[in-house]
Coordinates of C-alpha atoms in Angstrom, one line a residue:
Chain A
A22 CA -29.4 86.8 -229.8
A23 CA -26.1 87.9 -231.5
G24 CA -23.2 85.2 -231.6
V25 CA -19.4 85.9 -232.0
I26 CA -18.8 86.8 -235.6
Q27 CA -15.7 86.6 -237.6
S28 CA -14.8 87.0 -240.7
P29 CA -13.5 85.7 -243.2
R30 CA -14.9 82.3 -243.2
H31 CA -12.3 81.6 -245.5
L32 CA -9.2 82.6 -246.8
I33 CA -6.9 81.2 -249.5
K34 CA -2.8 82.5 -249.0
E35 CA 0.1 81.7 -250.2
K36 CA 3.2 80.7 -248.4
R37 CA 5.2 84.1 -247.1
E38 CA 2.0 86.7 -247.3
T39 CA -0.1 87.9 -244.6
A40 CA -2.7 87.4 -243.5
T41 CA -5.6 89.2 -241.3
L42 CA -8.7 88.0 -239.2
K43 CA -11.3 89.9 -237.7
C44 CA -13.4 88.8 -234.8
Y45 CA -16.5 91.0 -233.8
P46 CA -17.2 90.0 -229.8
I47 CA -21.3 89.5 -228.9
P48 CA -22.0 93.0 -227.2
R49 CA -21.5 93.8 -223.7
H50 CA -18.6 91.5 -223.7
D51 CA -14.9 93.1 -223.0
T52 CA -12.7 89.3 -223.1
V53 CA -11.9 87.9 -226.2
Y54 CA -9.9 84.6 -227.5
W55 CA -8.0 83.2 -230.1
Y56 CA -7.8 79.6 -231.1
Q57 CA -6.1 77.7 -233.3
Q58 CA -7.3 74.0 -234.7
G59 CA -5.3 71.8 -237.3
P60 CA -6.9 69.3 -239.2
G61 CA -7.4 66.9 -236.3
Q62 CA -6.4 68.4 -233.6
D63 CA -7.9 70.3 -230.2
P64 CA -8.1 74.0 -229.9
Q65 CA -4.6 75.0 -229.0
F66 CA -4.9 78.5 -226.9
L67 CA -3.0 81.4 -228.9
I68 CA -3.9 84.6 -226.9
S69 CA -6.6 86.7 -225.1
F70 CA -7.6 90.2 -224.7
Y71 CA -9.5 91.9 -221.7
E72 CA -10.4 95.5 -221.9
K73 CA -8.3 95.9 -225.1
M74 CA -4.9 94.5 -222.9
Q75 CA -3.6 91.4 -223.6
S76 CA -4.6 89.3 -220.9
D77 CA -2.8 85.8 -221.5
K78 CA -0.8 84.2 -223.8
G79 CA -0.9 80.7 -225.1
S80 CA 1.2 79.4 -228.1
I81 CA 1.2 82.0 -230.2
P82 CA 4.0 82.1 -232.8
D83 CA 6.3 85.1 -233.0
R84 CA 5.4 85.8 -236.4
F85 CA 1.3 86.4 -235.5
S86 CA 0.3 89.3 -233.4
A87 CA -3.3 90.8 -232.1
Q88 CA -4.9 93.3 -230.9
Q89 CA -7.8 94.4 -229.3
F90 CA -9.6 97.8 -230.2
S91 CA -12.0 100.4 -228.5
D92 CA -14.9 99.1 -230.2
Y93 CA -13.7 95.7 -228.6
H94 CA -12.9 93.7 -231.6
S95 CA -10.4 92.3 -232.7
E96 CA -7.5 91.2 -234.9
L97 CA -5.2 88.4 -235.7
N98 CA -2.7 89.1 -237.8
M99 CA -0.5 86.4 -239.4
S100 CA 2.3 87.3 -241.3
S101 CA 5.1 85.0 -243.2
L102 CA 2.4 82.3 -243.4
E103 CA 3.6 78.9 -243.6
L104 CA 2.3 76.1 -244.7
G105 CA 1.6 74.4 -241.2
D106 CA -0.3 78.0 -240.1
S107 CA -3.1 75.6 -242.4
A108 CA -6.1 75.6 -239.6
L109 CA -9.2 77.0 -238.4
Y110 CA -9.1 79.8 -236.6
F111 CA -11.7 80.5 -233.8
C112 CA -12.4 84.0 -231.8
A113 CA -14.9 83.4 -229.0
S114 CA -16.0 86.3 -226.3
S115 CA -16.9 86.6 -223.0
G116 CA -17.2 88.2 -219.6
R117 CA -14.2 87.5 -217.9
L118 CA -13.0 84.0 -217.4
R119 CA -11.1 84.8 -214.2
N120 CA -14.7 85.5 -213.0
N121 CA -15.7 82.0 -214.3
E122 CA -18.2 83.2 -217.5
K123 CA -18.5 80.7 -219.9
L124 CA -17.1 81.3 -223.8
F125 CA -19.2 82.2 -226.6
F126 CA -17.6 80.7 -230.2
G127 CA -17.5 81.8 -233.4
S128 CA -18.0 80.2 -236.4
G129 CA -14.1 80.3 -237.3
T130 CA -11.6 81.3 -240.0
Q131 CA -10.6 78.2 -242.6
L132 CA -7.2 79.9 -243.7
S133 CA -5.7 77.5 -246.6
V134 CA -1.9 78.1 -247.2
L135 CA -0.6 77.4 -250.2
Chain B
D22 CA -2.0 73.2 -214.7
A23 CA -3.7 70.7 -213.6
K24 CA -4.5 67.7 -216.9
T25 CA -7.9 66.3 -217.4
T26 CA -8.4 62.7 -219.1
Q27 CA -11.4 61.5 -220.8
P28 CA -11.6 58.8 -222.6
N29 CA -11.2 59.0 -226.2
S30 CA -14.6 57.8 -227.2
M31 CA -17.9 56.6 -226.1
E32 CA -21.0 55.4 -227.9
S33 CA -24.7 55.2 -227.6
N34 CA -28.0 54.6 -228.6
E35 CA -30.7 57.5 -229.1
E36 CA -33.0 58.3 -226.2
E37 CA -30.8 56.6 -224.0
P38 CA -28.5 58.4 -221.1
V39 CA -24.7 59.3 -221.3
H40 CA -22.6 59.0 -218.7
L41 CA -19.1 60.9 -219.5
P42 CA -16.5 60.3 -217.4
C43 CA -13.1 63.1 -216.4
N44 CA -10.2 62.4 -214.2
H45 CA -8.8 65.7 -212.6
S46 CA -5.9 64.0 -209.8
T47 CA -4.3 67.1 -209.8
I48 CA -6.9 69.6 -209.2
S49 CA -6.6 72.3 -207.0
G50 CA -8.8 73.6 -204.8
T51 CA -9.5 76.9 -207.2
D52 CA -10.5 75.1 -210.2
Y53 CA -13.5 75.0 -212.0
I54 CA -14.3 72.2 -214.4
H55 CA -16.1 73.3 -217.5
W56 CA -17.5 71.1 -220.3
Y57 CA -17.0 72.6 -223.9
R58 CA -18.8 70.3 -226.8
Q59 CA -17.5 70.9 -230.2
L60 CA -20.4 69.0 -233.3
P61 CA -18.6 68.8 -236.7
S62 CA -17.5 71.9 -238.6
Q63 CA -18.1 74.3 -235.4
G64 CA -16.5 76.2 -233.2
P65 CA -16.6 74.4 -229.7
E66 CA -19.7 75.2 -227.3
Y67 CA -20.6 75.7 -223.9
V68 CA -22.3 72.8 -222.3
I69 CA -22.1 73.5 -218.2
H70 CA -19.2 74.6 -215.6
G71 CA -18.9 74.5 -211.5
L72 CA -16.8 74.1 -208.9
T73 CA -17.6 71.4 -206.3
S74 CA -21.5 70.6 -205.9
N75 CA -23.5 69.0 -208.9
V76 CA -24.7 71.7 -211.4
N77 CA -27.5 71.1 -213.7
N78 CA -29.5 73.0 -216.7
R79 CA -31.1 72.7 -219.8
M80 CA -28.2 71.2 -222.1
A81 CA -26.6 68.3 -219.0
S82 CA -25.9 68.0 -215.6
L83 CA -22.4 67.3 -214.0
A84 CA -21.7 65.0 -211.3
I85 CA -18.4 66.3 -209.2
A86 CA -17.1 63.8 -207.0
E87 CA -16.5 64.4 -203.5
D88 CA -12.9 65.2 -203.7
R89 CA -12.7 66.6 -206.8
K90 CA -10.5 64.0 -208.7
S91 CA -13.4 62.8 -211.0
S92 CA -16.7 64.7 -212.6
T93 CA -19.2 63.1 -215.0
L94 CA -21.5 65.1 -217.8
I95 CA -24.1 63.3 -218.1
L96 CA -26.8 63.4 -221.2
H97 CA -30.1 62.9 -219.9
R98 CA -31.7 61.6 -223.7
A99 CA -28.6 61.4 -226.1
T100 CA -30.2 63.0 -229.7
L101 CA -28.4 62.7 -232.7
R102 CA -27.4 65.9 -232.5
D103 CA -25.4 65.6 -229.3
A104 CA -22.9 63.1 -231.0
A105 CA -19.3 65.9 -230.6
V106 CA -16.3 65.9 -229.5
Y107 CA -16.5 66.5 -225.6
Y108 CA -14.0 68.3 -223.4
C109 CA -13.5 68.5 -220.2
I110 CA -11.2 71.1 -218.7
L111 CA -10.1 73.0 -215.6
S112 CA -9.2 77.1 -215.7
V113 CA -6.5 78.0 -214.6
P114 CA -6.9 80.5 -211.9
Y115 CA -6.6 84.2 -212.0
T116 CA -6.3 83.3 -215.9
D117 CA -8.3 84.2 -219.1
K118 CA -7.4 80.8 -220.7
L119 CA -8.8 77.6 -221.0
I120 CA -7.2 74.9 -222.1
F121 CA -8.6 72.6 -224.1
G122 CA -6.9 68.5 -223.6
T123 CA -8.0 65.2 -226.0
G124 CA -11.9 64.8 -225.6
T125 CA -14.1 62.3 -226.0
R126 CA -16.0 61.4 -229.6
L127 CA -19.7 61.0 -228.5
Q128 CA -21.3 58.6 -231.4
V129 CA -24.9 58.0 -231.0
F130 CA -26.6 55.8 -233.2
P131 CA -30.2 55.7 -234.7

C-alpha cells in the first residue's frame, strides 16, 4: 500500500540558508500535518492543512511557512536557518483528524544545519 | 488542552503481556484517546484509539476506565519488535492537531 512520501530523506544546510521539505500524502487523504522532532525530544506539532487551507497551527516559527497544493502534496519552507532547526521533520496524512481518522506518518526528513 | 501522564519507561520479557498505563484526569467528554508508537529511527505509527468503550485491533487492546480518567494499552504478547516509545494522546476537539507528550519507552527482553 502507498505510504506517505517525504523528500529529501536527508538535507544539510548552513546557517541563514533556506530549505524546502516536501510531503506527498497517501492518495485520497485530504489532511496533511507537519511535526518537528529534535534530538531526544518528542514530536512537536507545527501545522496542519485540510483541503489546501491551513487548519491548525502549533509551535511553528515565523521563519517557517507551509502550504498544501492542488494535488494535496505539501511543502514546508524554512528560511534563515538556525542551528536549533536541526531536527527530524515528519509529515503525516489522514482523512480529517477531527473526524477521528488515524494519522499515517512518513519516514521523515533529517535536517542538519551547520 | 487536556494532558496525559505516562511512566517514563517500562520493561517486559518477550511473549509476556504488557500493560501500559495512561492517566488523563482532565479529559473532557468529547476527547478521544489515541495511542501511537515510535520505533527507533522511524515516524510514529498508529496503534489504537477509543472514546468510551474498550477497543481491540490486531495490534493491541485499549481498556478505558469507566470514569475515563485513565486508560491502559495492552500488548497481548510482546515481541522484540514492540520495543518503542508509546504515546498516549488526547485529541483536541474540533481541531486537526495531535499533541504528543512524553511517552513510555518500552524495552522488551528476549
